[in-house]
PDB file of C-alpha atoms in Angstrom:
ATOM      1  CA  MET A 481       0.516  15.851  15.086  1.00 45.00           C
ATOM      2  CA  SER A 482      -0.381  14.111  11.823  1.00 48.00           C
ATOM      3  CA  ASN A 483      -3.521  16.299  11.522  1.00 44.00           C
ATOM      4  CA  VAL A 484      -1.689  19.446  11.261  1.00 47.00           C
ATOM      5  CA  ILE A 485       0.237  18.493   8.413  1.00 53.00           C
ATOM      6  CA  TYR A 486      -2.547  16.250   6.826  1.00 45.00           C
ATOM      7  CA  LEU A 487      -5.024  19.379   7.048  1.00 45.00           C
ATOM      8  CA  ALA A 488      -2.745  21.484   4.867  1.00 48.00           C
ATOM      9  CA  ALA A 489      -2.911  18.911   2.117  1.00 51.00           C
ATOM     10  CA  ARG A 490      -6.586  18.086   2.561  1.00 49.00           C
ATOM     11  CA  ASP A 491      -7.785  20.039  -0.641  1.00 50.00           C
ATOM     12  CA  GLN A 492      -5.755  17.790  -2.892  1.00 58.00           C
ATOM     13  CA  PRO A 493      -7.646  16.175  -5.903  1.00 63.00           C
ATOM     14  CA  ALA A 494      -9.092  12.834  -5.581  1.00 66.00           C
ATOM     15  CA  SER A 495      -6.632  10.019  -6.360  1.00 89.00           C
ATOM     16  CA  LEU A 496      -5.854   6.659  -7.129  1.00 95.00           C
ATOM     17  CA  LEU A 497      -4.134   4.711  -4.387  1.00 96.00           C
ATOM     18  CA  LEU A 498      -1.437   2.317  -5.264  1.00 96.00           C
ATOM     19  CA  VAL A 499      -0.465  -0.401  -2.817  1.00 96.00           C
ATOM     20  CA  GLU A 500       2.767  -2.351  -3.370  1.00 95.00           C
ATOM     21  CA  ARG A 501       5.292  -3.679  -1.043  1.00 94.00           C
ATOM     22  CA  ASP A 502       8.098  -3.611  -3.615  1.00 95.00           C
ATOM     23  CA  PRO A 503       9.418   0.017  -3.584  1.00 96.00           C
ATOM     24  CA  LEU A 504      10.850  -0.126  -7.029  1.00 95.00           C
ATOM     25  CA  LEU A 505       7.902  -1.461  -8.715  1.00 93.00           C
ATOM     26  CA  ARG A 506       5.679   0.876  -6.694  1.00 95.00           C
ATOM     27  CA  ILE A 507       7.818   3.783  -7.901  1.00 95.00           C
ATOM     28  CA  GLU A 508       7.758   2.675 -11.553  1.00 94.00           C
ATOM     29  CA  VAL A 509       3.885   2.105 -11.665  1.00 94.00           C
ATOM     30  CA  ALA A 510       3.218   5.378  -9.882  1.00 95.00           C
ATOM     31  CA  ALA A 511       5.465   7.315 -12.036  1.00 95.00           C
ATOM     32  CA  HIS A 512       3.987   5.868 -15.201  1.00 93.00           C
ATOM     33  CA  LEU A 513       0.411   6.745 -13.957  1.00 93.00           C
ATOM     34  CA  ARG A 514       1.348  10.329 -12.960  1.00 94.00           C
ATOM     35  CA  LYS A 515       2.875  10.762 -16.256  1.00 93.00           C
ATOM     36  CA  ALA A 516      -0.432   9.738 -17.790  1.00 91.00           C
ATOM     37  CA  GLY A 517      -2.097  12.748 -15.849  1.00 91.00           C
ATOM     38  CA  LEU A 518      -3.482  10.608 -12.957  1.00 92.00           C
ATOM     39  CA  SER A 519      -3.295  11.731  -9.307  1.00 93.00           C
ATOM     40  CA  VAL A 520      -1.574   8.764  -7.366  1.00 96.00           C
ATOM     41  CA  LEU A 521      -0.931   8.118  -3.788  1.00 96.00           C
ATOM     42  CA  GLU A 522       1.228   5.283  -2.457  1.00 97.00           C
ATOM     43  CA  ALA A 523       0.755   2.818   0.272  1.00 97.00           C
ATOM     44  CA  VAL A 524       3.303   0.053   1.103  1.00 96.00           C
ATOM     45  CA  ASN A 525       0.706  -2.277   2.616  1.00 95.00           C
ATOM     46  CA  GLY A 526      -3.043  -2.704   3.480  1.00 95.00           C
ATOM     47  CA  GLU A 527      -2.652  -1.060   6.796  1.00 95.00           C
ATOM     48  CA  GLU A 528      -1.559   2.063   5.189  1.00 97.00           C
ATOM     49  CA  VAL A 529      -4.394   1.742   2.573  1.00 97.00           C
ATOM     50  CA  LEU A 530      -6.953   1.621   5.398  1.00 96.00           C
ATOM     51  CA  ALA A 531      -5.148   4.564   7.308  1.00 96.00           C
ATOM     52  CA  LEU A 532      -5.461   6.800   4.290  1.00 96.00           C
ATOM     53  CA  LEU A 533      -9.105   5.948   3.576  1.00 96.00           C
ATOM     54  CA  ARG A 534     -10.064   6.315   7.382  1.00 96.00           C
ATOM     55  CA  ALA A 535      -8.432   9.605   7.396  1.00 95.00           C
ATOM     56  CA  GLY A 536     -10.792  10.822   4.794  1.00 92.00           C
ATOM     57  CA  ARG A 537      -8.562  11.069   1.743  1.00 89.00           C
ATOM     58  CA  SER A 538     -10.453  11.411  -1.401  1.00 91.00           C
ATOM     59  CA  ILE A 539      -9.614   8.155  -3.064  1.00 94.00           C
ATOM     60  CA  HIS A 540     -11.544   6.737  -5.931  1.00 93.00           C
ATOM     61  CA  LEU A 541      -9.724   3.542  -6.620  1.00 94.00           C
ATOM     62  CA  VAL A 542      -7.317   1.253  -4.861  1.00 95.00           C
ATOM     63  CA  LEU A 543      -4.973  -0.466  -7.094  1.00 93.00           C
ATOM     64  CA  GLY A 544      -2.330  -3.364  -6.514  1.00 93.00           C
ATOM     65  CA  ARG A 545      -1.770  -6.891  -5.817  1.00 89.00           C
ATOM     66  CA  LEU A 546      -4.640  -6.881  -3.385  1.00 89.00           C
ATOM     67  CA  GLN A 547      -4.810 -10.634  -2.913  1.00 83.00           C
ATOM     68  CA  GLY A 548      -1.265 -10.532  -1.541  1.00 80.00           C
ATOM     69  CA  GLU A 549      -2.517  -8.045   1.233  1.00 82.00           C
ATOM     70  CA  GLY A 550      -5.141 -10.734   2.379  1.00 72.00           C
ATOM     71  CA  SER A 551      -8.744 -10.877   2.118  1.00 71.00           C
ATOM     72  CA  GLY A 552      -9.047  -8.473   5.150  1.00 87.00           C
ATOM     73  CA  LEU A 553      -8.078  -5.590   3.000  1.00 92.00           C
ATOM     74  CA  THR A 554     -10.530  -5.928   0.244  1.00 91.00           C
ATOM     75  CA  ALA A 555     -13.361  -7.077   2.695  1.00 92.00           C
ATOM     76  CA  ALA A 556     -12.692  -3.972   4.847  1.00 94.00           C
ATOM     77  CA  VAL A 557     -12.638  -1.507   1.905  1.00 94.00           C
ATOM     78  CA  GLN A 558     -15.927  -3.108   0.463  1.00 93.00           C
ATOM     79  CA  ARG A 559     -17.655  -2.930   3.856  1.00 95.00           C
ATOM     80  CA  ASP A 560     -16.437   0.555   5.083  1.00 96.00           C
ATOM     81  CA  PHE A 561     -15.828   2.503   1.689  1.00 96.00           C
ATOM     82  CA  PRO A 562     -18.250   0.875  -0.722  1.00 94.00           C
ATOM     83  CA  GLN A 563     -17.863   3.832  -3.117  1.00 93.00           C
ATOM     84  CA  VAL A 564     -14.050   3.057  -3.466  1.00 94.00           C
ATOM     85  CA  LYS A 565     -13.304   0.801  -6.486  1.00 92.00           C
ATOM     86  CA  LEU A 566     -10.882  -2.033  -6.247  1.00 93.00           C
ATOM     87  CA  PHE A 567      -8.301  -2.863  -8.997  1.00 91.00           C
ATOM     88  CA  ASP A 568      -6.694  -6.185  -8.426  1.00 88.00           C
ATOM     89  CA  CYS A 569      -3.405  -6.851 -10.188  1.00 85.00           C
ATOM     90  CA  SER A 570      -2.593 -10.179  -8.449  1.00 79.00           C
ATOM     91  CA  ALA A 571      -1.216 -12.938 -10.635  1.00 64.00           C
ATOM     92  CA  THR A 572      -4.388 -14.979 -10.100  1.00 56.00           C
ATOM     93  CA  ASN A 573      -6.822 -12.424 -10.984  1.00 53.00           C
ATOM     94  CA  THR A 574      -7.400 -12.491 -14.689  1.00 49.00           C
ATOM     95  CA  SER A 575     -10.246 -10.215 -14.904  1.00 51.00           C
ATOM     96  CA  LYS A 576      -8.502  -6.883 -15.552  1.00 48.00           C
ATOM     97  CA  ILE A 577      -4.949  -7.342 -17.077  1.00 47.00           C
ATOM     98  CA  PRO A 578      -4.759  -9.863 -19.972  1.00 42.00           C
ATOM     99  CA  GLN A 579      -1.094 -10.407 -19.963  1.00 41.00           C
ATOM    100  CA  SER A 580       0.269 -13.753 -18.554  1.00 39.00           C
ATOM    101  CA  GLY A 581       3.197 -14.109 -16.314  1.00 38.00           C
ATOM    102  CA  THR A 582       4.246 -13.442 -12.646  1.00 39.00           C
ATOM    103  CA  SER A 583       2.475 -10.953 -10.560  1.00 42.00           C
ATOM    104  CA  GLU A 584       5.368  -8.590 -11.020  1.00 44.00           C
ATOM    105  CA  THR A 585       4.922  -8.526 -14.809  1.00 44.00           C
ATOM    106  CA  ARG A 586       1.302  -8.358 -14.588  1.00 61.00           C
ATOM    107  CA  LEU A 587       1.677  -5.054 -12.541  1.00 66.00           C
ATOM    108  CA  SER A 588       4.551  -3.570 -14.599  1.00 60.00           C
ATOM    109  CA  HIS A 589       5.020  -5.533 -17.780  1.00 64.00           C
ATOM    110  CA  ASP A 590       2.608  -3.452 -19.986  1.00 80.00           C
ATOM    111  CA  LEU A 591       1.867  -0.157 -18.118  1.00 87.00           C
ATOM    112  CA  ALA A 592       0.138   1.249 -21.017  1.00 88.00           C
ATOM    113  CA  ALA A 593      -2.385  -1.538 -20.848  1.00 86.00           C
ATOM    114  CA  LEU A 594      -2.563  -1.034 -16.998  1.00 87.00           C
ATOM    115  CA  GLU A 595      -3.251   2.634 -17.541  1.00 88.00           C
ATOM    116  CA  MET A 596      -5.935   2.093 -20.189  1.00 87.00           C
ATOM    117  CA  ALA A 597      -7.755  -0.538 -17.922  1.00 86.00           C
ATOM    118  CA  ILE A 598      -7.667   1.909 -15.037  1.00 87.00           C
ATOM    119  CA  LYS A 599      -9.007   4.823 -17.131  1.00 85.00           C
ATOM    120  CA  ASP A 600     -11.689   2.529 -18.421  1.00 84.00           C
ATOM    121  CA  MET A 601     -12.580   1.544 -14.914  1.00 83.00           C
ATOM    122  CA  ILE A 602     -12.646   4.986 -13.304  1.00 80.00           C
ATOM    123  CA  GLY A 603     -14.603   6.316 -16.432  1.00 76.00           C
ATOM    124  CA  GLY A 604     -15.594   9.968 -16.133  1.00 61.00           C
ATOM    125  CA  MET A 605     -14.221  10.478 -12.501  1.00 66.00           C
ATOM    126  CA  ASP A 606     -11.637  13.241 -12.145  1.00 66.00           C
ATOM    127  CA  VAL A 607      -8.476  11.841 -10.844  1.00 62.00           C
ATOM    128  CA  SER A 608      -6.115  14.069 -12.784  1.00 68.00           C
ATOM    129  CA  ASN A 609      -3.097  15.371 -11.138  1.00 66.00           C
TER     130      ASN A 609
ATOM    131  CA  MET B1215       7.321  31.767 -16.347  1.00 41.00           C
ATOM    132  CA  VAL B1216       8.831  31.826 -19.982  1.00 45.00           C
ATOM    133  CA  PRO B1217       8.508  28.284 -21.623  1.00 48.00           C
ATOM    134  CA  HIS B1218      11.922  26.769 -22.415  1.00 50.00           C
ATOM    135  CA  SER B1219      10.678  26.273 -26.041  1.00 51.00           C
ATOM    136  CA  VAL B1220      10.784  30.156 -26.317  1.00 56.00           C
ATOM    137  CA  THR B1221      13.989  30.804 -24.600  1.00 61.00           C
ATOM    138  CA  GLY B1222      15.866  27.979 -26.382  1.00 64.00           C
ATOM    139  CA  GLU B1223      17.065  26.564 -23.043  1.00 69.00           C
ATOM    140  CA  THR B1224      17.362  22.867 -22.430  1.00 71.00           C
ATOM    141  CA  PRO B1225      14.500  21.966 -19.965  1.00 73.00           C
ATOM    142  CA  GLN B1226      16.038  20.875 -16.599  1.00 78.00           C
ATOM    143  CA  PRO B1227      14.464  17.789 -15.126  1.00 84.00           C
ATOM    144  CA  ASP B1228      12.510  18.358 -11.758  1.00 88.00           C
ATOM    145  CA  PRO B1229      14.699  17.853  -8.583  1.00 94.00           C
ATOM    146  CA  VAL B1230      14.331  14.466  -7.200  1.00 97.00           C
ATOM    147  CA  VAL B1231      13.373  14.292  -3.483  1.00 98.00           C
ATOM    148  CA  LEU B1232      13.069  11.265  -1.433  1.00 98.00           C
ATOM    149  CA  VAL B1233      10.699  11.395   1.341  1.00 98.00           C
ATOM    150  CA  VAL B1234      11.315   8.817   4.043  1.00 98.00           C
ATOM    151  CA  GLU B1235       8.493   8.484   6.668  1.00 98.00           C
ATOM    152  CA  ASP B1236       6.720   5.706   8.382  1.00 97.00           C
ATOM    153  CA  ASP B1237       3.517   7.631   9.061  1.00 97.00           C
ATOM    154  CA  VAL B1238       1.506   7.201   5.813  1.00 97.00           C
ATOM    155  CA  LEU B1239      -0.668  10.316   6.497  1.00 96.00           C
ATOM    156  CA  ILE B1240       2.427  12.619   6.899  1.00 96.00           C
ATOM    157  CA  ARG B1241       4.285  10.819   4.052  1.00 97.00           C
ATOM    158  CA  ALA B1242       1.473  11.132   1.502  1.00 96.00           C
ATOM    159  CA  ALA B1243       0.645  14.889   2.389  1.00 95.00           C
ATOM    160  CA  ALA B1244       4.375  15.791   2.194  1.00 96.00           C
ATOM    161  CA  ALA B1245       4.933  13.965  -1.098  1.00 96.00           C
ATOM    162  CA  GLN B1246       1.820  15.214  -2.604  1.00 94.00           C
ATOM    163  CA  TYR B1247       2.480  18.813  -1.614  1.00 95.00           C
ATOM    164  CA  LEU B1248       6.111  18.720  -2.965  1.00 96.00           C
ATOM    165  CA  ARG B1249       4.968  17.303  -6.240  1.00 95.00           C
ATOM    166  CA  GLY B1250       2.588  20.163  -6.520  1.00 94.00           C
ATOM    167  CA  THR B1251       5.535  22.544  -6.185  1.00 95.00           C
ATOM    168  CA  GLY B1252       7.472  21.033  -8.982  1.00 95.00           C
ATOM    169  CA  PHE B1253       9.536  18.286  -7.368  1.00 97.00           C
ATOM    170  CA  ASP B1254       9.864  14.845  -8.579  1.00 97.00           C
ATOM    171  CA  VAL B1255       9.140  12.879  -5.277  1.00 98.00           C
ATOM    172  CA  LEU B1256       9.866   9.330  -4.402  1.00 98.00           C
ATOM    173  CA  GLU B1257       8.503   7.631  -1.222  1.00 98.00           C
ATOM    174  CA  ALA B1258      10.086   5.319   1.231  1.00 98.00           C
ATOM    175  CA  VAL B1259       8.734   3.891   4.548  1.00 98.00           C
ATOM    176  CA  ASP B1260      12.003   2.934   6.309  1.00 98.00           C
ATOM    177  CA  VAL B1261      15.780   2.708   5.732  1.00 98.00           C
ATOM    178  CA  ASP B1262      15.902  -0.400   3.611  1.00 97.00           C
ATOM    179  CA  GLU B1263      13.542   1.041   1.139  1.00 97.00           C
ATOM    180  CA  ALA B1264      15.372   4.419   1.120  1.00 98.00           C
ATOM    181  CA  VAL B1265      18.621   2.724   0.321  1.00 98.00           C
ATOM    182  CA  THR B1266      17.067   0.423  -2.321  1.00 97.00           C
ATOM    183  CA  ILE B1267      15.674   3.412  -3.903  1.00 98.00           C
ATOM    184  CA  LEU B1268      18.764   5.616  -3.727  1.00 98.00           C
ATOM    185  CA  ARG B1269      20.848   2.833  -5.331  1.00 97.00           C
ATOM    186  CA  ALA B1270      18.336   2.192  -8.014  1.00 96.00           C
ATOM    187  CA  ALA B1271      17.390   5.971  -8.836  1.00 95.00           C
ATOM    188  CA  GLY B1272      20.700   7.380  -8.963  1.00 91.00           C
ATOM    189  CA  ASN B1273      19.174  10.807  -9.380  1.00 95.00           C
ATOM    190  CA  VAL B1274      18.131  11.753  -5.767  1.00 98.00           C
ATOM    191  CA  ARG B1275      19.305  15.212  -4.702  1.00 98.00           C
ATOM    192  CA  VAL B1276      17.561  15.513  -1.175  1.00 98.00           C
ATOM    193  CA  VAL B1277      16.346  13.073   1.261  1.00 98.00           C
ATOM    194  CA  PHE B1278      13.894  14.321   3.649  1.00 98.00           C
ATOM    195  CA  THR B1279      13.624  11.930   6.508  1.00 98.00           C
ATOM    196  CA  ASP B1280      12.089  11.243   9.892  1.00 97.00           C
ATOM    197  CA  VAL B1281      14.668  10.316  12.561  1.00 96.00           C
ATOM    198  CA  LYS B1282      12.367   7.721  14.220  1.00 95.00           C
ATOM    199  CA  LEU B1283      11.464   5.107  11.551  1.00 96.00           C
ATOM    200  CA  ALA B1284       9.891   1.658  11.546  1.00 91.00           C
ATOM    201  CA  GLY B1285      12.341  -1.125  12.227  1.00 90.00           C
ATOM    202  CA  GLN B1286      15.723  -1.088  13.985  1.00 93.00           C
ATOM    203  CA  ARG B1287      17.234   1.581  11.849  1.00 97.00           C
ATOM    204  CA  THR B1288      16.876   5.418  12.296  1.00 96.00           C
ATOM    205  CA  GLY B1289      17.408   8.425  10.150  1.00 96.00           C
ATOM    206  CA  PHE B1290      20.861   8.579  11.682  1.00 96.00           C
ATOM    207  CA  ASP B1291      21.665   5.241  10.201  1.00 97.00           C
ATOM    208  CA  LEU B1292      20.364   6.387   6.918  1.00 98.00           C
ATOM    209  CA  LEU B1293      22.558   9.400   7.127  1.00 97.00           C
ATOM    210  CA  GLU B1294      25.638   7.319   7.711  1.00 97.00           C
ATOM    211  CA  ILE B1295      24.903   5.372   4.586  1.00 98.00           C
ATOM    212  CA  ILE B1296      24.194   8.504   2.668  1.00 98.00           C
ATOM    213  CA  ARG B1297      27.352  10.171   3.803  1.00 97.00           C
ATOM    214  CA  GLN B1298      29.514   7.089   2.700  1.00 98.00           C
ATOM    215  CA  ASP B1299      27.796   5.950  -0.478  1.00 98.00           C
ATOM    216  CA  PHE B1300      25.811   9.095  -1.801  1.00 97.00           C
ATOM    217  CA  PRO B1301      28.026  12.114  -0.674  1.00 97.00           C
ATOM    218  CA  HIS B1302      26.378  14.257  -3.003  1.00 97.00           C
ATOM    219  CA  VAL B1303      22.822  13.808  -1.585  1.00 98.00           C
ATOM    220  CA  LYS B1304      21.543  16.384   0.806  1.00 97.00           C
ATOM    221  CA  VAL B1305      19.728  15.454   3.908  1.00 97.00           C
ATOM    222  CA  LEU B1306      16.809  17.163   5.860  1.00 97.00           C
ATOM    223  CA  PHE B1307      15.829  15.579   9.164  1.00 97.00           C
ATOM    224  CA  THR B1308      12.223  15.856  10.953  1.00 96.00           C
ATOM    225  CA  SER B1309      11.214  14.658  14.141  1.00 95.00           C
ATOM    226  CA  GLY B1310       8.543  15.307  16.852  1.00 93.00           C
ATOM    227  CA  VAL B1311      10.602  13.604  19.626  1.00 91.00           C
ATOM    228  CA  VAL B1312      14.280  14.007  19.028  1.00 88.00           C
ATOM    229  CA  LYS B1313      15.777  17.251  20.194  1.00 85.00           C
ATOM    230  CA  ALA B1314      16.919  19.686  17.539  1.00 81.00           C
ATOM    231  CA  ASP B1315      20.482  19.984  19.034  1.00 85.00           C
ATOM    232  CA  GLU B1316      20.816  16.338  18.875  1.00 85.00           C
ATOM    233  CA  VAL B1317      20.257  16.574  15.054  1.00 84.00           C
ATOM    234  CA  GLU B1318      22.008  19.676  14.528  1.00 81.00           C
ATOM    235  CA  ARG B1319      25.182  18.200  16.110  1.00 86.00           C
ATOM    236  CA  ALA B1320      25.296  15.905  13.050  1.00 85.00           C
ATOM    237  CA  GLY B1321      25.362  19.045  10.842  1.00 89.00           C
ATOM    238  CA  ILE B1322      22.061  18.433   9.318  1.00 93.00           C
ATOM    239  CA  PRO B1323      19.287  20.896   8.949  1.00 94.00           C
ATOM    240  CA  PHE B1324      16.058  19.906  11.028  1.00 95.00           C
ATOM    241  CA  VAL B1325      12.301  20.737  10.779  1.00 94.00           C
ATOM    242  CA  ARG B1326      10.425  20.058  13.998  1.00 93.00           C
ATOM    243  CA  LYS B1327       7.071  18.282  13.789  1.00 94.00           C
ATOM    244  CA  PRO B1328       4.456  19.307  13.364  1.00 93.00           C
ATOM    245  CA  TYR B1329       5.435  21.326  10.557  1.00 95.00           C
ATOM    246  CA  PHE B1330       3.852  23.303   7.798  1.00 94.00           C
ATOM    247  CA  LEU B1331       4.336  21.898   4.285  1.00 96.00           C
ATOM    248  CA  PHE B1332       5.723  25.220   2.985  1.00 95.00           C
ATOM    249  CA  GLU B1333       8.449  24.903   5.487  1.00 95.00           C
ATOM    250  CA  ILE B1334       9.934  21.670   4.010  1.00 96.00           C
ATOM    251  CA  GLU B1335       9.542  23.167   0.525  1.00 97.00           C
ATOM    252  CA  ARG B1336      11.608  26.127   1.684  1.00 97.00           C
ATOM    253  CA  HIS B1337      14.264  24.061   3.324  1.00 97.00           C
ATOM    254  CA  ILE B1338      14.598  21.713   0.356  1.00 98.00           C
ATOM    255  CA  LYS B1339      14.907  24.770  -1.945  1.00 97.00           C
ATOM    256  CA  SER B1340      17.614  26.059   0.153  1.00 96.00           C
ATOM    257  CA  LEU B1341      19.583  22.940   0.334  1.00 96.00           C
ATOM    258  CA  LEU B1342      19.368  22.829  -3.619  1.00 96.00           C
ATOM    259  CA  THR B1343      20.594  26.305  -3.833  1.00 94.00           C
ATOM    260  CA  ALA B1344      23.408  25.741  -1.543  1.00 87.00           C
ATOM    261  CA  SER B1345      24.607  22.746  -3.649  1.00 70.00           C
TER     262      SER B1345
END
């Protein structure tokens, strides 16, 4: 049943996939990134991330508090979809976003910095909406 | 289309549609398609998320929801909350298992799964026109 609907949307452009369990935070970050011209898919948890990847959606980068989804998610993506980049905004990850604070502020406090870091990471890939 | 800057009209914001669906493949496809047709689309996975978003966003005009959702509560529970707390919000139901007359008894338009994406666009536009 899903396939009929899915096939109709299969030609959509490549995307970023934002995973976030807090719906308001997810909406805020996704809206900012779309406004910045990026094509963004949303997932509420790691299971949904893997479902979208396994369904063959064209996804360049998975973004979110990945450590909160458990090591299984990052391991599965790295093993089964090595072409997909991972962008971890977890509070304990200091490699991408320089701001300090809780994981929530790390993901949403400075959306412009987040946008810049993502654009820097995806380089010349076309993920425009 | 004539740009608003030429006509002098104030640009209208895109209508906001909330898609409530626990199957991520369906939700993502529907949301992405509707965004491509000019709607501002928010996504929720269950009734709790939908209500949180409705309370926070304040500008949702249509809720497109599956009847069967993850967790205890269904689209009918969401409909009750919307009728009570957000009476201006229009609802469009979908399901692959619930019978159409069960839904239509509640006075709510219904799209049976599997559906074509253009069908939901047409239904939502019709709801917006009616309002």
